Amino acid sequence: MKIILTTSVLVITLINTSLAQYMQYPPTHKRAEEFVVAGNTLTDEYSWLENDNSTETKTWVETQNKVTENYMRKLDNRAAVKNRLQKLWNYEKLTAPTYKAGCEFYFKNNGMQNQSVLYMKGIDGKEKLVLDPNALAADGTASITTFGISKNAKYLAYALAKAGSDWTDIYTIDLSTMKTLSKVLNWTKFTSIAWRGDAGFYYCKYNAPKDNGKTFTEANEGHKIFYYNLKTPTTDGSLVYENTKAPKRTFGADITDDEKWVMIYESESTSGNALYLKSTSNSTLPLITISNNFDNDWSVIHNTPTTLYLSTNYKAPNKQVISFDIVTKKTKIVIADKGQLLEVVSGNKNTLLLSYLDNVKSQAYVYNYEGKQLQQLQMPEVCQLASANANEITGNYSMEINTFTAPTAIYNYDVKNNKLSATFIPKCNFNADEYVTEQIFVPVDGAKIPVFLVHKKGIELNGTNPCFLFGYGGFSSHYAPEFRVDRCVFLEQGGVYAVAGIRGGDEYGEEWHKAGIKLQKKNCFNDFIAVANYLCDNKYTNHESLAIHGRSNGGLLIGAVMTMEPTLAKVAIPTVGVLDMLKFHKFTIGYLWTSDYGCADNKEEYEYIKSYSPYHNLKNITYPATLITTGDHDDRVVPAHSFKFAARLQELNTSENPTLIRIDVNAGHGSGKPISKQIDEYTDIWSFVMHNLGMKFK
């Protein structure tokens, strides 16, 4: 990289009419640096912000946060919003139990604990505390990302993240004494934990990063699967699988019930995986290949000594269930593609529980292993079956069910009696009965975009209603009904909450996903713009009363939309967004996203990607009131995306609308963020939204 110019400029000071007396941005200097993309030499004036560990970047972060805090503390509704959020958040929360050897394992939160606490119930039915992450970090930023239980429930291994990073360390607890064993496995990331008996477990790790100050930004390579034996605690274990010819691939490991085979998942992107079986008793035996390419998704649901049952989108864009004979290597369709996305699959020794998306709403059924439908579950009309855990002993399933207006509830499904019973209904300080959820479909280029709308019953939709439109549109993901407690503040103030199921997600299966990737990526943005215009044209809201929001890939969505259509909304909230589309693949695991985005290094994709890259399409024009949010430890979508976008937006925005960045300290991409930090963040987001939409907190 060649430095060709060094200048220092004072970013234009903008004034919000009502906050003119204190609205001023810090200076951000420019240092134009050359880089080459697809044979094109470009300059980046803010690339120095990519070094998040430098003194000048840290100083920039501190000064930007001071400006944002100075703005926020002047907002009249901020204290009231925070007070209401604290009351809303303060309810008991529970997860559906995971079963092992007659024991139950689950997380519980008494309401305002920063992290949920891991408990177990033994065969005697008595509850025991396994691990309280709140005791591991005073600020609540230590979180459990995954855990695995040994075959006879003698041990539990868990991965612990700190300060929101994707890097984790694995610890092991003796469940008879609740003592933590001495050995810690470091530098694990995106790991599974699969026990073989009570002796040890399979896990995934990288080599330790170089000591160069780029632990949270440098590209991650060399993922490996190890087997760690508790009897040899001085090592990280024995290497089970790696691919030195393709160091950017990632892996996952699981084990069959009879423990004869390790199931090895290999991926080179976020879509599609290879799948192999490796003998646990004879390492010289060749791998058994189920799939050796990355064209489709393969996931094992259940297994017998000779047969695997899998869900896959191979020749089935909405997924199907097949069987794989380990001896003959032959496959057979068990439950064919139904034309609706197969979303959740769980199985025990006698039955399969399958949940399909019907216009982004869950419908669940029970089948046997011959593919016969036994029964349909009677669930709420507009809901999402978020998870289902099989109980091998009883044959029943424990499930989490979500709606837009009530917190996650836990249900037990009695298969024999076809009975769904609530076992835990949270009591939140929000009256769900006062609100309604409806669904509309917005036509765009022959497609119909599903949109959920949530608002008070009987509200007059006259075109003046404040509206908060959320979207994602990527990576075969979707947003079915789910409870976001922070949204309650907006709903209580008369707002309309909208969720757009735009292309690029998997609301309608793989074809819907493919319609919004690579050289079709702009379909995502055009869908979202069309939904916003539809809401305004049909008097749900108007452009001056509209706020738009997305996070991660959804942050890209908001960045692209606000640069394509700057007057579409009054407020824009791009959160932890992918905003520099020419460089995203150069940081941490960004290269995995090329399956959706393509790569600017490819000449045939360069111009298209550059044409919508938010950072590169900012101009000297009017932009909406914008609050960019990120975390200083985000090593998934590195904060440089947000830093550079904020600097350039502050430089170029000609309007009086505020353009602020909020950088959470000791926080990452979002997973594991403590409740106290979540409340602080959403206090600022909703205070910012309400102020700039002209809403008064009542």
Tab-separated table of N, CA, C and O in Angstrom, residues 458-545:
chain	number	residue	atom	x	y	z
A	458	GLY	N	-56.893	-0.700	16.863
A	458	GLY	CA	-57.759	0.465	16.690
A	458	GLY	C	-57.040	1.741	16.334
A	458	GLY	O	-57.667	2.804	16.261
A	459	ILE	N	-55.731	1.670	16.096
A	459	ILE	CA	-54.990	2.876	15.762
A	459	ILE	C	-55.436	3.394	14.390
A	459	ILE	O	-55.743	2.617	13.488
A	460	GLU	N	-55.519	4.693	14.245
A	460	GLU	CA	-55.907	5.289	12.971
A	460	GLU	C	-54.670	5.406	12.082
A	460	GLU	O	-53.727	6.122	12.389
A	461	LEU	N	-54.688	4.669	10.993
A	461	LEU	CA	-53.582	4.718	10.040
A	461	LEU	C	-53.915	5.781	9.004
A	461	LEU	O	-54.583	5.520	7.997
A	462	ASN	N	-53.429	6.998	9.264
A	462	ASN	CA	-53.818	8.149	8.445
A	462	ASN	C	-52.648	8.795	7.711
A	462	ASN	O	-52.751	9.917	7.219
A	463	GLY	N	-51.518	8.082	7.668
A	463	GLY	CA	-50.366	8.616	6.964
A	463	GLY	C	-49.432	9.443	7.815
A	463	GLY	O	-48.388	9.894	7.330
A	464	THR	N	-49.771	9.643	9.088
A	464	THR	CA	-48.916	10.440	9.975
A	464	THR	C	-48.246	9.590	11.047
A	464	THR	O	-47.497	10.109	11.874
A	465	ASN	N	-48.502	8.296	11.056
A	465	ASN	CA	-47.982	7.414	12.103
A	465	ASN	C	-46.465	7.238	11.992
A	465	ASN	O	-45.944	6.992	10.906
A	466	PRO	N	-45.768	7.361	13.094
A	466	PRO	CA	-44.339	7.022	13.060
A	466	PRO	C	-44.180	5.534	12.782
A	466	PRO	O	-44.926	4.707	13.317
A	467	CYS	N	-43.222	5.191	11.940
A	467	CYS	CA	-43.038	3.796	11.535
A	467	CYS	C	-41.564	3.440	11.602
A	467	CYS	O	-40.703	4.235	11.212
A	468	PHE	N	-41.276	2.234	12.058
A	468	PHE	CA	-39.913	1.720	12.173
A	468	PHE	C	-39.834	0.465	11.311
A	468	PHE	O	-40.415	-0.569	11.637
A	469	LEU	N	-39.128	0.560	10.188
A	469	LEU	CA	-39.051	-0.529	9.212
A	469	LEU	C	-37.712	-1.245	9.332
A	469	LEU	O	-36.654	-0.626	9.206
A	470	PHE	N	-37.771	-2.561	9.549
A	470	PHE	CA	-36.586	-3.387	9.763
A	470	PHE	C	-36.437	-4.381	8.621
A	470	PHE	O	-37.426	-4.913	8.101
A	471	GLY	N	-35.178	-4.650	8.202
A	471	GLY	CA	-34.940	-5.635	7.164
A	471	GLY	C	-33.570	-6.268	7.289
A	471	GLY	O	-32.674	-5.758	7.973
A	472	TYR	N	-33.405	-7.380	6.580
A	472	TYR	CA	-32.121	-8.087	6.571
A	472	TYR	C	-31.763	-8.524	5.147
A	472	TYR	O	-30.918	-7.951	4.509
A	473	GLY	N	-32.378	-9.571	4.636
A	473	GLY	CA	-32.219	-9.945	3.244
A	473	GLY	C	-30.873	-10.531	2.879
A	473	GLY	O	-30.196	-10.032	1.985
A	474	GLY	N	-30.490	-11.627	3.539
A	474	GLY	CA	-29.217	-12.228	3.187
A	474	GLY	C	-28.954	-13.547	3.871
A	474	GLY	O	-29.610	-13.919	4.855
A	475	PHE	N	-27.992	-14.296	3.341
A	475	PHE	CA	-27.405	-15.469	3.975
A	475	PHE	C	-28.426	-16.531	4.396
A	475	PHE	O	-28.299	-17.142	5.446
A	476	SER	N	-29.445	-16.714	3.572
A	476	SER	CA	-30.450	-17.750	3.842
A	476	SER	C	-31.035	-17.609	5.248
A	476	SER	O	-31.309	-18.600	5.929
A	477	SER	N	-31.222	-16.361	5.671
A	477	SER	CA	-31.801	-16.087	6.990
A	477	SER	C	-33.146	-15.389	6.825
A	477	SER	O	-33.442	-14.826	5.778
A	478	HIS	N	-33.933	-15.424	7.877
A	478	HIS	CA	-35.226	-14.750	7.831
A	478	HIS	C	-35.599	-14.278	9.236
A	478	HIS	O	-35.046	-14.747	10.231
A	479	TYR	N	-36.528	-13.360	9.271
A	479	TYR	CA	-37.051	-12.867	10.542
A	479	TYR	C	-38.536	-13.200	10.609
A	479	TYR	O	-39.382	-12.451	10.160
A	480	ALA	N	-38.811	-14.392	11.155
A	480	ALA	CA	-40.184	-14.800	11.441
A	480	ALA	C	-40.609	-14.119	12.742
A	480	ALA	O	-39.799	-13.437	13.385
A	481	PRO	N	-41.861	-14.267	13.159
A	481	PRO	CA	-42.294	-13.604	14.393
A	481	PRO	C	-41.346	-13.849	15.560
A	481	PRO	O	-40.986	-14.991	15.858
A	482	GLU	N	-40.919	-12.775	16.185
A	482	GLU	CA	-40.045	-12.857	17.347
A	482	GLU	C	-40.278	-11.627	18.212
A	482	GLU	O	-40.637	-10.560	17.717
A	483	PHE	N	-40.070	-11.793	19.497
A	483	PHE	CA	-40.300	-10.705	20.441
A	483	PHE	C	-39.006	-9.938	20.653
A	483	PHE	O	-37.995	-10.505	21.075
A	484	ARG	N	-39.017	-8.668	20.315
A	484	ARG	CA	-37.898	-7.764	20.600
A	484	ARG	C	-38.387	-6.778	21.664
A	484	ARG	O	-39.158	-5.859	21.369
A	485	VAL	N	-37.918	-6.969	22.882
A	485	VAL	CA	-38.477	-6.212	23.995
A	485	VAL	C	-38.281	-4.709	23.825
A	485	VAL	O	-39.136	-3.906	24.226
A	486	ASP	N	-37.191	-4.290	23.189
A	486	ASP	CA	-36.960	-2.857	23.027
A	486	ASP	C	-38.007	-2.212	22.140
A	486	ASP	O	-38.341	-1.031	22.291
A	487	ARG	N	-38.586	-2.978	21.169
A	487	ARG	CA	-39.599	-2.432	20.266
A	487	ARG	C	-40.867	-2.003	21.007
A	487	ARG	O	-41.647	-1.191	20.512
A	488	CYS	N	-41.073	-2.571	22.178
A	488	CYS	CA	-42.279	-2.255	22.951
A	488	CYS	C	-42.366	-0.758	23.259
A	488	CYS	O	-43.460	-0.185	23.301
A	489	VAL	N	-41.221	-0.128	23.500
A	489	VAL	CA	-41.201	1.308	23.792
A	489	VAL	C	-41.810	2.086	22.630
A	489	VAL	O	-42.616	3.002	22.819
A	490	PHE	N	-41.437	1.717	21.425
A	490	PHE	CA	-41.932	2.386	20.223
A	490	PHE	C	-43.413	2.088	20.004
A	490	PHE	O	-44.202	2.990	19.683
A	491	LEU	N	-43.812	0.846	20.192
A	491	LEU	CA	-45.213	0.471	20.010
A	491	LEU	C	-46.117	1.194	21.005
A	491	LEU	O	-47.206	1.651	20.656
A	492	GLU	N	-45.657	1.298	22.246
A	492	GLU	CA	-46.458	1.969	23.279
A	492	GLU	C	-46.669	3.447	22.973
A	492	GLU	O	-47.660	4.044	23.414
A	493	GLN	N	-45.763	4.034	22.209
A	493	GLN	CA	-45.872	5.448	21.860
A	493	GLN	C	-46.636	5.665	20.551
A	493	GLN	O	-46.596	6.755	19.981
A	494	GLY	N	-47.320	4.622	20.098
A	494	GLY	CA	-48.159	4.754	18.909
A	494	GLY	C	-47.461	4.442	17.610
A	494	GLY	O	-48.005	4.714	16.527
A	495	GLY	N	-46.258	3.842	17.673
A	495	GLY	CA	-45.525	3.535	16.467
A	495	GLY	C	-46.021	2.281	15.766
A	495	GLY	O	-46.667	1.416	16.366
A	496	VAL	N	-45.706	2.197	14.483
A	496	VAL	CA	-45.973	1.005	13.680
A	496	VAL	C	-44.633	0.320	13.418
A	496	VAL	O	-43.717	0.942	12.863
A	497	TYR	N	-44.520	-0.923	13.830
A	497	TYR	CA	-43.292	-1.691	13.631
A	497	TYR	C	-43.484	-2.608	12.434
A	497	TYR	O	-44.444	-3.394	12.386
A	498	ALA	N	-42.582	-2.523	11.444
A	498	ALA	CA	-42.705	-3.301	10.214
A	498	ALA	C	-41.444	-4.128	9.980
A	498	ALA	O	-40.332	-3.639	10.169
A	499	VAL	N	-41.625	-5.379	9.558
A	499	VAL	CA	-40.518	-6.273	9.241
A	499	VAL	C	-40.713	-6.766	7.813
A	499	VAL	O	-41.715	-7.421	7.503
A	500	ALA	N	-39.763	-6.443	6.945
A	500	ALA	CA	-39.864	-6.786	5.525
A	500	ALA	C	-39.048	-8.033	5.211
A	500	ALA	O	-37.840	-8.071	5.465
A	501	GLY	N	-39.685	-9.049	4.643
A	501	GLY	CA	-39.014	-10.299	4.290
A	501	GLY	C	-38.464	-10.259	2.874
A	501	GLY	O	-38.885	-11.017	1.996
A	502	ILE	N	-37.505	-9.389	2.642
A	502	ILE	CA	-36.992	-9.121	1.302
A	502	ILE	C	-36.172	-10.292	0.759
A	502	ILE	O	-35.716	-11.153	1.508
A	503	ARG	N	-35.986	-10.298	-0.573
A	503	ARG	CA	-35.188	-11.345	-1.203
A	503	ARG	C	-33.734	-11.292	-0.718
A	503	ARG	O	-33.243	-10.257	-0.302
A	504	GLY	N	-33.084	-12.437	-0.815
A	504	GLY	CA	-31.750	-12.602	-0.235
A	504	GLY	C	-31.815	-13.428	1.039
A	504	GLY	O	-30.847	-14.090	1.407
A	505	GLY	N	-32.969	-13.382	1.715
A	505	GLY	CA	-33.215	-14.275	2.840
A	505	GLY	C	-33.733	-15.605	2.320
A	505	GLY	O	-33.665	-15.911	1.125
A	506	ASP	N	-34.299	-16.426	3.216
A	506	ASP	CA	-34.835	-17.718	2.768
A	506	ASP	C	-36.301	-17.880	3.162
A	506	ASP	O	-36.774	-18.992	3.400
A	507	GLU	N	-37.016	-16.766	3.205
A	507	GLU	CA	-38.433	-16.826	3.562
A	507	GLU	C	-39.202	-17.824	2.710
A	507	GLU	O	-40.143	-18.468	3.177
A	508	TYR	N	-38.789	-17.944	1.449
A	508	TYR	CA	-39.429	-18.901	0.540
A	508	TYR	C	-38.399	-19.865	-0.058
A	508	TYR	O	-38.520	-20.288	-1.208
A	509	GLY	N	-37.393	-20.190	0.710
A	509	GLY	CA	-36.445	-21.198	0.291
A	509	GLY	C	-35.248	-20.658	-0.469
A	509	GLY	O	-34.992	-19.455	-0.533
A	510	GLU	N	-34.508	-21.582	-1.083
A	510	GLU	CA	-33.239	-21.240	-1.700
A	510	GLU	C	-33.396	-20.345	-2.924
A	510	GLU	O	-32.530	-19.512	-3.207
A	511	GLU	N	-34.479	-20.470	-3.651
A	511	GLU	CA	-34.674	-19.608	-4.819
A	511	GLU	C	-34.842	-18.147	-4.388
A	511	GLU	O	-34.366	-17.230	-5.062
A	512	TRP	N	-35.521	-17.929	-3.284
A	512	TRP	CA	-35.686	-16.579	-2.720
A	512	TRP	C	-34.318	-16.028	-2.305
A	512	TRP	O	-34.031	-14.849	-2.507
A	513	HIS	N	-33.501	-16.892	-1.745
A	513	HIS	CA	-32.152	-16.494	-1.352
A	513	HIS	C	-31.329	-16.103	-2.578
A	513	HIS	O	-30.717	-15.032	-2.626
A	514	LYS	N	-31.322	-16.963	-3.583
A	514	LYS	CA	-30.498	-16.719	-4.762
A	514	LYS	C	-30.931	-15.466	-5.522
A	514	LYS	O	-30.119	-14.862	-6.239
A	515	ALA	N	-32.187	-15.077	-5.371
A	515	ALA	CA	-32.680	-13.883	-6.070
A	515	ALA	C	-32.136	-12.595	-5.476
A	515	ALA	O	-32.389	-11.509	-6.018
A	516	GLY	N	-31.363	-12.696	-4.379
A	516	GLY	CA	-30.825	-11.498	-3.744
A	516	GLY	C	-29.351	-11.615	-3.412
A	516	GLY	O	-28.892	-11.054	-2.405
A	517	ILE	N	-28.590	-12.337	-4.233
A	517	ILE	CA	-27.157	-12.478	-3.977
A	517	ILE	C	-26.358	-12.088	-5.209
A	517	ILE	O	-26.869	-11.991	-6.314
A	518	LYS	N	-25.077	-11.822	-4.979
A	518	LYS	CA	-24.104	-11.519	-6.038
A	518	LYS	C	-24.633	-10.464	-7.002
A	518	LYS	O	-24.946	-9.348	-6.590
A	519	LEU	N	-24.786	-10.804	-8.290
A	519	LEU	CA	-25.218	-9.810	-9.280
A	519	LEU	C	-26.717	-9.540	-9.229
A	519	LEU	O	-27.244	-8.786	-10.058
A	520	GLN	N	-27.392	-10.131	-8.240
A	520	GLN	CA	-28.801	-9.835	-7.973
A	520	GLN	C	-28.976	-9.127	-6.623
A	520	GLN	O	-30.091	-8.964	-6.149
A	521	LYS	N	-27.869	-8.714	-6.009
A	521	LYS	CA	-27.935	-8.174	-4.649
A	521	LYS	C	-28.809	-6.937	-4.556
A	521	LYS	O	-29.480	-6.711	-3.532
A	522	LYS	N	-28.853	-6.148	-5.600
A	522	LYS	CA	-29.661	-4.919	-5.542
A	522	LYS	C	-31.154	-5.205	-5.410
A	522	LYS	O	-31.919	-4.310	-5.033
A	523	ASN	N	-31.569	-6.434	-5.711
A	523	ASN	CA	-32.973	-6.787	-5.480
A	523	ASN	C	-33.349	-6.582	-4.019
A	523	ASN	O	-34.478	-6.186	-3.706
A	524	CYS	N	-32.399	-6.874	-3.110
A	524	CYS	CA	-32.658	-6.684	-1.673
A	524	CYS	C	-32.990	-5.226	-1.383
A	524	CYS	O	-33.979	-4.912	-0.693
A	525	PHE	N	-32.172	-4.330	-1.912
A	525	PHE	CA	-32.348	-2.905	-1.638
A	525	PHE	C	-33.620	-2.376	-2.305
A	525	PHE	O	-34.376	-1.607	-1.697
A	526	ASN	N	-33.852	-2.816	-3.543
A	526	ASN	CA	-35.053	-2.365	-4.257
A	526	ASN	C	-36.323	-2.874	-3.588
A	526	ASN	O	-37.334	-2.158	-3.538
A	527	ASP	N	-36.277	-4.101	-3.063
A	527	ASP	CA	-37.434	-4.633	-2.328
A	527	ASP	C	-37.739	-3.767	-1.110
A	527	ASP	O	-38.901	-3.426	-0.833
A	528	PHE	N	-36.696	-3.430	-0.366
A	528	PHE	CA	-36.865	-2.644	0.858
A	528	PHE	C	-37.395	-1.249	0.534
A	528	PHE	O	-38.301	-0.737	1.224
A	529	ILE	N	-36.851	-0.641	-0.504
A	529	ILE	CA	-37.327	0.679	-0.929
A	529	ILE	C	-38.791	0.613	-1.339
A	529	ILE	O	-39.598	1.490	-0.995
A	530	ALA	N	-39.151	-0.450	-2.065
A	530	ALA	CA	-40.543	-0.611	-2.498
A	530	ALA	C	-41.479	-0.763	-1.309
A	530	ALA	O	-42.593	-0.213	-1.307
A	531	VAL	N	-41.040	-1.502	-0.286
A	531	VAL	CA	-41.869	-1.659	0.917
A	531	VAL	C	-42.056	-0.315	1.610
A	531	VAL	O	-43.168	0.041	2.023
A	532	ALA	N	-40.969	0.446	1.753
A	532	ALA	CA	-41.069	1.765	2.390
A	532	ALA	C	-42.032	2.670	1.631
A	532	ALA	O	-42.880	3.344	2.233
A	533	ASN	N	-41.920	2.684	0.319
A	533	ASN	CA	-42.814	3.515	-0.488
A	533	ASN	C	-44.259	3.045	-0.380
A	533	ASN	O	-45.193	3.855	-0.333
A	534	TYR	N	-44.455	1.735	-0.336
A	534	TYR	CA	-45.803	1.186	-0.193
A	534	TYR	C	-46.432	1.635	1.130
A	534	TYR	O	-47.616	2.021	1.177
A	535	LEU	N	-45.657	1.579	2.209
A	535	LEU	CA	-46.178	1.991	3.513
A	535	LEU	C	-46.567	3.464	3.513
A	535	LEU	O	-47.561	3.860	4.144
A	536	CYS	N	-45.801	4.277	2.789
A	536	CYS	CA	-46.130	5.705	2.706
A	536	CYS	C	-47.325	5.942	1.790
A	536	CYS	O	-48.242	6.715	2.122
A	537	ASP	N	-47.360	5.277	0.660
A	537	ASP	CA	-48.455	5.464	-0.304
A	537	ASP	C	-49.794	4.988	0.249
A	537	ASP	O	-50.846	5.499	-0.144
A	538	ASN	N	-49.741	4.003	1.150
A	538	ASN	CA	-50.980	3.435	1.683
A	538	ASN	C	-51.284	3.911	3.105
A	538	ASN	O	-52.016	3.258	3.849
A	539	LYS	N	-50.695	5.021	3.480
A	539	LYS	CA	-51.027	5.750	4.697
A	539	LYS	C	-50.747	4.999	6.005
A	539	LYS	O	-51.399	5.240	7.017
A	540	TYR	N	-49.775	4.110	5.964
A	540	TYR	CA	-49.278	3.569	7.230
A	540	TYR	C	-48.358	4.582	7.889
A	540	TYR	O	-48.228	4.619	9.111
A	541	THR	N	-47.708	5.410	7.055
A	541	THR	CA	-46.763	6.408	7.546
A	541	THR	C	-46.475	7.379	6.413
A	541	THR	O	-47.170	7.379	5.386
A	542	ASN	N	-45.446	8.214	6.574
A	542	ASN	CA	-44.957	9.073	5.495
A	542	ASN	C	-43.434	9.133	5.611
A	542	ASN	O	-42.857	8.708	6.611
A	543	HIS	N	-42.781	9.648	4.599
A	543	HIS	CA	-41.319	9.603	4.569
A	543	HIS	C	-40.679	10.384	5.715
A	543	HIS	O	-39.592	10.029	6.180
A	544	GLU	N	-41.336	11.432	6.191
A	544	GLU	CA	-40.791	12.225	7.298
A	544	GLU	C	-41.053	11.582	8.655
A	544	GLU	O	-40.518	12.026	9.674
A	545	SER	N	-41.871	10.507	8.662
A	545	SER	CA	-42.178	9.804	9.910
A	545	SER	C	-41.633	8.386	9.910
A	545	SER	O	-42.009	7.568	10.747
